[in-house]
Coordinates of C-alpha atoms in Angstrom, one line a residue:
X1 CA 32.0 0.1 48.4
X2 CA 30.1 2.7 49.2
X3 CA 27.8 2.4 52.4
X4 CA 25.9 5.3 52.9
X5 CA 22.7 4.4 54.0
X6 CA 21.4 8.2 53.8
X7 CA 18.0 8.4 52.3
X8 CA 18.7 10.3 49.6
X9 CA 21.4 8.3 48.1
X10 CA 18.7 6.3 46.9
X11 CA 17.0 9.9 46.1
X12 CA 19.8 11.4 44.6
X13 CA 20.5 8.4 42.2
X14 CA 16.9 8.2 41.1
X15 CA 16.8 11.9 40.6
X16 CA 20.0 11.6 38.1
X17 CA 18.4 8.7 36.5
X18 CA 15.1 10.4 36.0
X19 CA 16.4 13.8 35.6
X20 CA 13.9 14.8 32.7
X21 CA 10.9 13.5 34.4
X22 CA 8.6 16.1 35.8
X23 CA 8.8 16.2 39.7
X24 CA 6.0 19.0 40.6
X25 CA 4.0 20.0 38.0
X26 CA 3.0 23.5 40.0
X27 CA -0.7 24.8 40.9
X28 CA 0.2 27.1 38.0
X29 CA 1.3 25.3 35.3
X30 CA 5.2 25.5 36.0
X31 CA 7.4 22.3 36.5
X32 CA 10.1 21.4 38.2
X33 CA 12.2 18.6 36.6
X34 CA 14.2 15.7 38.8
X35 CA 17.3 17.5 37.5
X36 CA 16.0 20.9 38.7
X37 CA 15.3 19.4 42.0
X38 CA 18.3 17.8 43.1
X39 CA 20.3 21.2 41.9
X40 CA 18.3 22.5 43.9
X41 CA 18.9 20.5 47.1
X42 CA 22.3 20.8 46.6
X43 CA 22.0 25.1 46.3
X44 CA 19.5 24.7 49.7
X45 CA 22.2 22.5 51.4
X46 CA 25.5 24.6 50.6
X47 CA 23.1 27.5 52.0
X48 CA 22.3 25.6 55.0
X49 CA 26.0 24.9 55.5
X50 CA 27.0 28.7 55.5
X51 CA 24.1 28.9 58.4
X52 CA 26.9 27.0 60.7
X53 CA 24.2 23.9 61.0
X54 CA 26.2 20.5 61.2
X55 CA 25.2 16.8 60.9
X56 CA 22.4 15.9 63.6
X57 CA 21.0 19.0 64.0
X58 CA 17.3 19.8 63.8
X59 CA 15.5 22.2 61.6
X60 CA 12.6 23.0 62.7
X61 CA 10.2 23.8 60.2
X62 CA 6.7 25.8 60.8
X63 CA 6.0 26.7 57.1
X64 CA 2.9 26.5 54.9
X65 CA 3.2 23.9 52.0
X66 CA 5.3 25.3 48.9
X67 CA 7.8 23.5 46.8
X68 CA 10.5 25.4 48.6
X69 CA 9.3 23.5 51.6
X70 CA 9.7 20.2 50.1
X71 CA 13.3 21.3 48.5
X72 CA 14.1 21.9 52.6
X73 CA 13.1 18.7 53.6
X74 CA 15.1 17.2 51.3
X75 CA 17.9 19.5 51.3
X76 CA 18.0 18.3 55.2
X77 CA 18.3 14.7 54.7
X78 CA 21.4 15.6 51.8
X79 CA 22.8 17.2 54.8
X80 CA 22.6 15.1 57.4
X81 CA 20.2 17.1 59.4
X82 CA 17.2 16.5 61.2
X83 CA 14.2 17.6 59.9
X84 CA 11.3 18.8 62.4
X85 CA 8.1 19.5 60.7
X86 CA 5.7 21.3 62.5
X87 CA 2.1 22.3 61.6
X88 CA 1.7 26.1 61.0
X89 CA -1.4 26.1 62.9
X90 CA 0.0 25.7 66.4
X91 CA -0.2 28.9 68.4
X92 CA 2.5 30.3 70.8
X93 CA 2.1 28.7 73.4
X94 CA 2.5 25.3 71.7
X95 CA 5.3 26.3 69.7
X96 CA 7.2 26.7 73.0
X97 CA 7.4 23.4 73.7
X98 CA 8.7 21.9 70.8
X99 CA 11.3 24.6 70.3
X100 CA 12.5 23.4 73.9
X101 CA 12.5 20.4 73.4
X102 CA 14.4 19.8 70.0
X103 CA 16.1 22.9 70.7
X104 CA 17.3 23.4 66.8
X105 CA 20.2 25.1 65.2
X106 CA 17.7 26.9 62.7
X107 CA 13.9 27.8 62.7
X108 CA 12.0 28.5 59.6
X109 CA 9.3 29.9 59.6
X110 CA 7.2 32.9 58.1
X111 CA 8.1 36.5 58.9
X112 CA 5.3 37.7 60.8
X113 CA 6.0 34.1 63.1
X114 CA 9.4 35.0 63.4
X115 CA 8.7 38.6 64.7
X116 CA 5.9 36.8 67.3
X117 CA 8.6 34.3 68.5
X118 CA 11.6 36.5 69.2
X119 CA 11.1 36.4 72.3
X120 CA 11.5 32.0 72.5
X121 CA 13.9 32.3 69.9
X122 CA 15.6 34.2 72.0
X123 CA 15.0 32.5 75.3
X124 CA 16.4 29.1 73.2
X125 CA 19.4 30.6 72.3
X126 CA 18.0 29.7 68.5
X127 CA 20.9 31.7 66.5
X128 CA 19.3 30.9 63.0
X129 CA 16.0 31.9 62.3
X130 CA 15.5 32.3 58.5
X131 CA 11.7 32.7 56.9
X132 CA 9.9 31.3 54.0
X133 CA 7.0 32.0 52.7
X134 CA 3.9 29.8 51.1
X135 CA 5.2 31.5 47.7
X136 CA 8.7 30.5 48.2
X137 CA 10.2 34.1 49.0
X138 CA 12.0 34.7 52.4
X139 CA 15.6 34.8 54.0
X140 CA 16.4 31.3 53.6
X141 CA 15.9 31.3 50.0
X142 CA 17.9 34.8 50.0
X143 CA 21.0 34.1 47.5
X144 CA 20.7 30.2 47.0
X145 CA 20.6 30.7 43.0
X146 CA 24.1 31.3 43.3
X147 CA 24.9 28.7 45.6
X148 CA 27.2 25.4 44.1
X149 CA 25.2 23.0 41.8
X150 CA 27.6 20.1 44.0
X151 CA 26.9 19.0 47.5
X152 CA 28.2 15.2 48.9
X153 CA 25.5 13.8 50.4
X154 CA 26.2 13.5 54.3
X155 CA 26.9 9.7 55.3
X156 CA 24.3 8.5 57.8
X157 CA 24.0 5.1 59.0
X158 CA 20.5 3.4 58.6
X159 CA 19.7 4.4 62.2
X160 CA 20.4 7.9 62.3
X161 CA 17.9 10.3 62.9
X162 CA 16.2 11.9 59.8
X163 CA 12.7 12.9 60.4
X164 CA 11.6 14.4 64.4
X165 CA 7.8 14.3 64.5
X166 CA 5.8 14.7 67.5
X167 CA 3.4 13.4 68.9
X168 CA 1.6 12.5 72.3
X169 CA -0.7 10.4 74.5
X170 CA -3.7 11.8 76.4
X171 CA -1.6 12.5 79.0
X172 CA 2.0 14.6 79.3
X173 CA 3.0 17.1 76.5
X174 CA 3.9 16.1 73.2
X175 CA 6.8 13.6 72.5
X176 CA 9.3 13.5 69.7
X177 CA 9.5 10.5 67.6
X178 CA 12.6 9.5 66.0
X179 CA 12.5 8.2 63.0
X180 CA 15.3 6.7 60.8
X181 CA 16.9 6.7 57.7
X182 CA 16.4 2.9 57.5
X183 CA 12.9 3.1 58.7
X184 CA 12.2 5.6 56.1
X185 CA 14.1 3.5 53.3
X186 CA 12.3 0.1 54.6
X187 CA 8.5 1.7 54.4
X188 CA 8.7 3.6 51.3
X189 CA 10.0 0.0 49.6
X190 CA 7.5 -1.8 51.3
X191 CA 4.5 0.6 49.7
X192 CA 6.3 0.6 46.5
X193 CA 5.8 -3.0 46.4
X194 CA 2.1 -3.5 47.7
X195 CA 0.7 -0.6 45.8
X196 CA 2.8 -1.5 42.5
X197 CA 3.8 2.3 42.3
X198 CA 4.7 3.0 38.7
X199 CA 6.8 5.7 37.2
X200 CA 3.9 6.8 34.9
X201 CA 1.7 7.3 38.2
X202 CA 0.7 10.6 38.6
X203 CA 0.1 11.6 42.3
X204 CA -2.4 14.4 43.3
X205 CA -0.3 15.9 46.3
X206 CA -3.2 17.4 48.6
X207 CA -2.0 17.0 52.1
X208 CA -0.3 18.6 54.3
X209 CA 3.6 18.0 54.8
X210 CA 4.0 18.2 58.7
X211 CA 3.1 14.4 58.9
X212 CA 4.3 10.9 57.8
X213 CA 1.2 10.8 55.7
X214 CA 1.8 13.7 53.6
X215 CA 5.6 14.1 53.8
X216 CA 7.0 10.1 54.1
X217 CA 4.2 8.6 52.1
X218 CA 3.0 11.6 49.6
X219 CA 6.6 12.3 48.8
X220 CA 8.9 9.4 49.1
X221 CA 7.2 6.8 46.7
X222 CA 7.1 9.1 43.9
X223 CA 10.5 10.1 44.7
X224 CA 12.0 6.6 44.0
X225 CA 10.4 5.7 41.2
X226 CA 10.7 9.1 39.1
X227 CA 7.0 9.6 38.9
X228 CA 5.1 13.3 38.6
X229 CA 3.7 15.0 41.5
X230 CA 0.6 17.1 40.7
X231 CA 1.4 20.2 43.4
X232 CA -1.7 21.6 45.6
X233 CA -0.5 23.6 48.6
X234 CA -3.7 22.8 49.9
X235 CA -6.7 21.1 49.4
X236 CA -9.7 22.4 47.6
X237 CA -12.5 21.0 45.9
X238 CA -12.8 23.0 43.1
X239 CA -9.3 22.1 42.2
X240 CA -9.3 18.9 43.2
X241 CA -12.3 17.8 40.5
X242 CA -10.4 20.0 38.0
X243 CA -6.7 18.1 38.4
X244 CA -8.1 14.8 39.1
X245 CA -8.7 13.7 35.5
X246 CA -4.5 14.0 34.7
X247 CA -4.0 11.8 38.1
X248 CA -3.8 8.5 38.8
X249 CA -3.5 8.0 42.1
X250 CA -4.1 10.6 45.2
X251 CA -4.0 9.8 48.8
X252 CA -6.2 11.5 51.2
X253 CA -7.9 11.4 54.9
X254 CA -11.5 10.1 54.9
X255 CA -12.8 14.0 55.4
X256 CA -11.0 14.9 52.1
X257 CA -13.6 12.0 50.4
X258 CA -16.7 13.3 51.9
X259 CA -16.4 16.5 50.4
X260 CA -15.8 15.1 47.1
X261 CA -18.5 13.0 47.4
X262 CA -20.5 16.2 48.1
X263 CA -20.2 17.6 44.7
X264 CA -22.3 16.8 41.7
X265 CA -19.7 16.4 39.3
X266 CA -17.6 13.9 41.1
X267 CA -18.3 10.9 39.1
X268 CA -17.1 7.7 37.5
X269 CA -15.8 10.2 34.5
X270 CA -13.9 12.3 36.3
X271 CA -12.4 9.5 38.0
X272 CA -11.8 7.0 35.0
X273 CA -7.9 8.0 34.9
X274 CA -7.5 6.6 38.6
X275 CA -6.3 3.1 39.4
X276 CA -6.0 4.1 43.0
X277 CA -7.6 6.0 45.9
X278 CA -5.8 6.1 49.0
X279 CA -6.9 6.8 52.7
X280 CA -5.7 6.9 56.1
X281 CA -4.9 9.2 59.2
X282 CA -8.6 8.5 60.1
X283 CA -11.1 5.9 60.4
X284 CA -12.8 5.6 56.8
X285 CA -16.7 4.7 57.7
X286 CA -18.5 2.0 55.9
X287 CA -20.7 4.6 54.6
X288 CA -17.9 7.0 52.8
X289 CA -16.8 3.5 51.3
X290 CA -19.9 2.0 50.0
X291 CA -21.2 6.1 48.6
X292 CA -17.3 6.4 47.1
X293 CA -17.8 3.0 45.2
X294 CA -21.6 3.6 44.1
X295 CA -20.3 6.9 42.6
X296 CA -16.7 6.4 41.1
X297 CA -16.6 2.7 41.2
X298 CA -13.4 2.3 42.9
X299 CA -13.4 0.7 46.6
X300 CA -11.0 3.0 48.6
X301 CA -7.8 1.2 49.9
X302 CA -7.7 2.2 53.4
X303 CA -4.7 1.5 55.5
X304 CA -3.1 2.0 59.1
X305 CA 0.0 4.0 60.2
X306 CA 1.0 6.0 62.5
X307 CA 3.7 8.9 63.3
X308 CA 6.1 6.3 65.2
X309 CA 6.1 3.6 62.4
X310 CA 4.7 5.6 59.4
X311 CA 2.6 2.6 57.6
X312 CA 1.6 -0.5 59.2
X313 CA -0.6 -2.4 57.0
X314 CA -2.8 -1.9 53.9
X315 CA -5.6 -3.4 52.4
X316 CA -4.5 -5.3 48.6
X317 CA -4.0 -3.6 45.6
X318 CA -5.9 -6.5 44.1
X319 CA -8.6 -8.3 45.6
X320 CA -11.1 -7.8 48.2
X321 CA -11.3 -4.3 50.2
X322 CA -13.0 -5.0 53.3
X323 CA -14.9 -1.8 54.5
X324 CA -14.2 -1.0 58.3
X325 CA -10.9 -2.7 58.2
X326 CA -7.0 -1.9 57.4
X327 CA -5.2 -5.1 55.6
X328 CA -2.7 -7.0 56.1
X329 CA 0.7 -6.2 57.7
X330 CA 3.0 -5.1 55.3
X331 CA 6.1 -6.4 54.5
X332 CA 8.5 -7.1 57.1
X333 CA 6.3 -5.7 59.6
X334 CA 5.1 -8.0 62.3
X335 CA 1.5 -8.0 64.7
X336 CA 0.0 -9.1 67.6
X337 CA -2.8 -8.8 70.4
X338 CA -1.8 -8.6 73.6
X339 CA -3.9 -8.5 76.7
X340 CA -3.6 -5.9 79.1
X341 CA -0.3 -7.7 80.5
X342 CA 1.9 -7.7 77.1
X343 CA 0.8 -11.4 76.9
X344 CA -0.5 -12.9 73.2
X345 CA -4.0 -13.6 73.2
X346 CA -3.4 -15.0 69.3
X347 CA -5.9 -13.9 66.7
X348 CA -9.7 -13.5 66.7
X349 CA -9.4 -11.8 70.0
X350 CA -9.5 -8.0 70.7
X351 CA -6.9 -6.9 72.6
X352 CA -4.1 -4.3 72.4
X353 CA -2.3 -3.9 69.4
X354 CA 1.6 -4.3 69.2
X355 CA 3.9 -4.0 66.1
X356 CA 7.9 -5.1 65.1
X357 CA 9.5 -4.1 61.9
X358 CA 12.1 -2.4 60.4
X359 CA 9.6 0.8 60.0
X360 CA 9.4 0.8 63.7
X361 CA 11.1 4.1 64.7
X362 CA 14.0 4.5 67.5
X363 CA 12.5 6.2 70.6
X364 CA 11.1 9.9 71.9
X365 CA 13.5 12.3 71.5
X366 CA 14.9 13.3 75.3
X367 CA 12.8 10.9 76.4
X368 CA 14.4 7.6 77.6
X369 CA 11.1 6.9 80.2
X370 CA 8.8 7.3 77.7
X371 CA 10.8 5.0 75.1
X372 CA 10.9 2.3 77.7
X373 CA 7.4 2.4 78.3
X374 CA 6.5 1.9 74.6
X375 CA 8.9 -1.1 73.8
X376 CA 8.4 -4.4 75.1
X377 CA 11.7 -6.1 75.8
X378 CA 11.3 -8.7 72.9
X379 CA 11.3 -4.9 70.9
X380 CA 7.7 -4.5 70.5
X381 CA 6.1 -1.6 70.1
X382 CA 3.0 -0.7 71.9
X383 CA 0.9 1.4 69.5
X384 CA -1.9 2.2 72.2
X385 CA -5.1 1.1 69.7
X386 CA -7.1 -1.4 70.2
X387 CA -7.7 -4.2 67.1
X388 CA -8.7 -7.5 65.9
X389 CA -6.8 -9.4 63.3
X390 CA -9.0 -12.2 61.9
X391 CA -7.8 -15.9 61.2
X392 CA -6.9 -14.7 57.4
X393 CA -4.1 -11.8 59.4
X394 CA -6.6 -8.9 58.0
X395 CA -6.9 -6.0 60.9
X396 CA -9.6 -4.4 61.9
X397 CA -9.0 -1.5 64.3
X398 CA -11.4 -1.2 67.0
X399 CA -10.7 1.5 69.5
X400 CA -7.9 3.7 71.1
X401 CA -6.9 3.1 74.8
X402 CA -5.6 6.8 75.1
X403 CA -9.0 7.9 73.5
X404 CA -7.0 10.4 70.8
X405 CA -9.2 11.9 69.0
X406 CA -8.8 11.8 64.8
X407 CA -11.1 14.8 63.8
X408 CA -10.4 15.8 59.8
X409 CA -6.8 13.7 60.1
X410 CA -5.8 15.9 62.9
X411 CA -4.8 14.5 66.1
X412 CA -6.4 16.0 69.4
X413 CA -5.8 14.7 72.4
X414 CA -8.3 15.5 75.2
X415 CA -6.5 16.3 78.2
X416 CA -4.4 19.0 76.4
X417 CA -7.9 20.4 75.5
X418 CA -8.7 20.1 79.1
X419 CA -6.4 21.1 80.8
X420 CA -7.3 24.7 78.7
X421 CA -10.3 24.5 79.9
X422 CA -10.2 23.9 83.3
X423 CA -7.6 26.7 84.0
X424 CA -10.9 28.8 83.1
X425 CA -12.1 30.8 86.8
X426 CA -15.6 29.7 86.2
X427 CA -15.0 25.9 85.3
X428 CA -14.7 23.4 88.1
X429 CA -14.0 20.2 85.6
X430 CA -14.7 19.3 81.9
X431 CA -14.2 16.1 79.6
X432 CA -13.6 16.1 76.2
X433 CA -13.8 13.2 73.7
X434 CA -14.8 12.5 69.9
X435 CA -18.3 11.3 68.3
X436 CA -18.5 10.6 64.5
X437 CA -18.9 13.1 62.2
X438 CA -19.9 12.7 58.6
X439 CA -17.2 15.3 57.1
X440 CA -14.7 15.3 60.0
X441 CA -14.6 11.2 60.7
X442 CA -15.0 12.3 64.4
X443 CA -15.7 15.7 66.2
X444 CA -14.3 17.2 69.2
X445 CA -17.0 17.6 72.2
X446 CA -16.5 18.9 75.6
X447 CA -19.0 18.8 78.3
X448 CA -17.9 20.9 81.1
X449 CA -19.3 21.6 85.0
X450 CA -19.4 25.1 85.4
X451 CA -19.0 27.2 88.7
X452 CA -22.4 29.7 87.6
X453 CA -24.8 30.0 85.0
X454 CA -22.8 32.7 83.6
X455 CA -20.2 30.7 81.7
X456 CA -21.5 30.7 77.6
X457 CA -19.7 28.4 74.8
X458 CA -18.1 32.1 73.5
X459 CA -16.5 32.5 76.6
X460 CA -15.2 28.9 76.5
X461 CA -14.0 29.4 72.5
X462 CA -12.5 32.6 72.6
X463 CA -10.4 31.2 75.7
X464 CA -9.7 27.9 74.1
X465 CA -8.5 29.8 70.8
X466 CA -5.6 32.2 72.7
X467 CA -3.8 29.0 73.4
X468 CA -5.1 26.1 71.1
X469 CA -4.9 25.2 67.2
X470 CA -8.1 25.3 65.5
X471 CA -8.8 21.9 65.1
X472 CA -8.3 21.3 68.7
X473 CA -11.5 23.5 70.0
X474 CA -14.5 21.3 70.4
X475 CA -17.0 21.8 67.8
X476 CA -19.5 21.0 70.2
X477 CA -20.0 22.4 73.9
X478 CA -22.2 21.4 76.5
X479 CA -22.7 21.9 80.0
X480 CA -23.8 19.4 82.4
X481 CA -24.1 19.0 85.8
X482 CA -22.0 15.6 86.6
X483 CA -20.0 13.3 84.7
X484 CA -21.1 9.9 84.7
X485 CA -18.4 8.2 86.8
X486 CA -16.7 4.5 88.1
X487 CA -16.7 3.1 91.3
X488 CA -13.2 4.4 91.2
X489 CA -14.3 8.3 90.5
X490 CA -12.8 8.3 87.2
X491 CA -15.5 9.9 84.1
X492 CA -16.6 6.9 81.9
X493 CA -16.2 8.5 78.8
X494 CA -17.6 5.8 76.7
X495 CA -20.9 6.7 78.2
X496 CA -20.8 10.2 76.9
X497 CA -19.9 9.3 73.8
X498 CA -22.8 7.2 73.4
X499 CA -25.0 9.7 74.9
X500 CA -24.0 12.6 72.7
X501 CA -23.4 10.5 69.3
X502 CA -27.5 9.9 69.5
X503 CA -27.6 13.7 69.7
X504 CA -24.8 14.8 67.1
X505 CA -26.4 12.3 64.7
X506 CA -29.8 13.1 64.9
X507 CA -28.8 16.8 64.5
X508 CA -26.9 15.7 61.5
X509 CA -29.2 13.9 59.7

């Protein structure tokens, strides 16, 4: 009996069973069939084999989205190899870390990246570095036509490392989660269950694919279940209004739902194909909920995850959608609330959240501390947010204790933004944390302490945008003259936050 407990043996078979289904139906008009796809795989995986890359080695991947992005990913787990997603807007300087630290066999990546990162590619001893495009052209995809339409999927046990996606605490660089095969398997079944995912759904695909929510979630449920994937390589409007009338369900980060909500024509017509709205990666405000239902008539299912467990719980597909909170646990996965000790203070308490379950990832890549840190020895994991779960077992999520900040379904984490700023000659400290935000769920802010009154918030930007992502430089900069401080010196944040969410929302409204 075959035991091959590889993620896409599940894939593969559903992709022969479904082979004249639609799979991407293209921004365009073209499709790609479930036949088409897993030839396809099987070309991208016989390329990958002629690159020298074996079993358990990473590909790191800093591409926009494309189909021929997805066809990697997948082409990856076929082989065996570890896939390392990485989001295209992370400069230089960031990139150097990660290539460091899951040091892979190949790099993808576009061409004028490639010619910028020679010199870590080089310094990595990366000998594959192959490009791709956002429309599909590139090196890697160089002669694959021709490639065999055969390719045995790799065996891999259900704790073998498929996906390497990292993330990070306020403090130290970022870490790599590893996630499995088997959690992979055990979450996508678990969704497929609670969500009742059909194979005449129709997803509207508008996320990105460097995270579990976009790649795991937005890929893997319509992947086992033959449905049709309604391709945007990124999210628009315009588009959105336009597609949404052949979808049925589409998944999205609460920012995503604000804009919608912002034009006229997003009604209860356009939306009367839907049975299912989907959002996460952010805090969905009662607001965006109660606006969405007044104007569609469909309550949002909001639901928790997280990079080093993918999905955690979810609201019901049928019954009552409690604004401001996430559901239930789902399937298999268990919860509790801990006190500052690891001890359970039972429910109706707030307290530290902690999670078990087969989604539950591995560990941090390289990082055996870190791991140990994160698990409790009964093989809880810590998730670092604060929650409540009510005597019926719904969560509410109330806070974060590393005070990561979710701003458009990005993660930014202050002291990385800090520690930009304060390497700047004129600042003697800054803080940076997140107030609400209408569109963006939460925006960045920094308040710095300056040396002189010759420091602007240009000088600070154009500094912070050498070395940082986009979405990492504060939307808002002020400087002040102290930080508001404990009797043990350290900045209470909570404070500023308070004080400049008064000022952000009345500016807002």
């Amino acid at each position: 009996m075959d035991n091959n407990q590889n993620l896409f043996t599940t894939i593969g078979q559903q992709m022969l069973r479904f082979a004249d289904n639609t799979f991407l139906e293209l921004e365009g008009g073209d499709l790609i069939s479930y036949a088409q796809a897993n030839i396809l795989t099987a070309q991208l995986a016989n390329q990958l084999r002629t690159f020298g890359l074996q079993p358990g080695d990473r590909v790191t991947a800093q591409v926009d989205k494309s189909p021929q992005a997805i066809i990697l990913y997948l082409a990856c787990l076929r082989s065996g190899l570890i896939f390392h997603p990485l989001n295209t807007a992370y400069t230089l300087n960031e990139l150097d870390h990660f290539l460091s630290d899951a040091r892979p066999a190949l790099f993808v990546c576009n061409c004028a990246r490639a010619k910028e990162a020679g010199s870590l590619t080089d310094k990595y001893a990366i000998k594959q570095v192959k490009t791709l495009e956002a429309d599909g052209q590139g090196t890697l995809w160089d002669g694959v036509s021709v490639n065999s339409h055969h390719f045995p999927i790799v065996h891999a046990k259900s704790d073998d490392t498929a996906l390497l996606i990292y993330t990070s605490g306020t403090t130290g660089k970022p870490k790599g989660a590893m996630i499995t095969h088997g959690n992979l398997a055990s979450n996508a079944a678990a969704l497929q269950s609670v969500w009742d995912w059909r194979t005449d759904d129709v997803l509207l695909h508008v996320l990105p694919i460097f995270h579990v929510h976009g790649l795991c979630v937005g890929l893997h449920l319509p992947l086992l279940c033959g449905s049709r994937i309604l391709f945007e390589s990124r999210f628009s409007v315009e588009r959105t209004i336009r597609r949404l009338p052949q979808a049925s369900v589409m998944m999205a980060v609460p920012t995503i739902y604000t804009r919608l909500l912002s034009h006229s024509s997003f009604d209860r017509t356009l939306c009367r194909s839907m049975r299912l709205f989907i959002s996460g990666s952010a805090p969905l405000l009662p607001e965006t909920f109660e606006q969405f239902e007044a104007r569609t008539g469909h309550r949002i299912l909001e639901r928790y995850g997280m990079t080093e467990a993918q999905m955690i719980t979810s609201n019901p597909l049928k019954g009552n959608r409690r604004a401001a909170t996430v559901g239930h646990a789902l399937p298999g996965v268990e919860l509790r609330i801990c006190d500052s000790n690891g001890a359970d203070i039972g429910r109706g308490e707030i307290g530290s959240l902690e999670i078990r379950g087969p989604n539950v990832f591995k560990g941090y890549w390289r990082n055996l501390p870190a791991t140990k840190a994160s698990f409790r020895e009964d093989g809880y994991f810590i998730t670092g947010d604060i929650a409540l779960i009510d005597k019926s077992g719904v969560v509410a999520i109330v806070g974060r204790e590393k005070d990561l900040i979710i701003s458009a379904g990005f993660n930014v984490y202050p002291s990385e933004v800090e520690l930009q700023i304060n390497q700047h000659s004129a600042v003697i400290d800054s803080a940076v944390f997140g107030v609400p935000h209408p569109d963006l769920g939460e925006a960045v802010v920094a308040t710095i302490i300056q040396r002189s009154d010759n420091l602007s918030e240009t000088d600070i930007r154009q500094s912070l945008e050498k070395n940082l992502s986009a979405f990492k430089v504060p939307q808002h900069i002020k400087f002040v003259k102290e930080f508001p401080r404990n009797a043990m010196g350290k900045i209470e944040k909570n404070r500023l936050r308070e004080q400049y969410s008064l000022v952000f929302c009345k500016q807002s409204n």
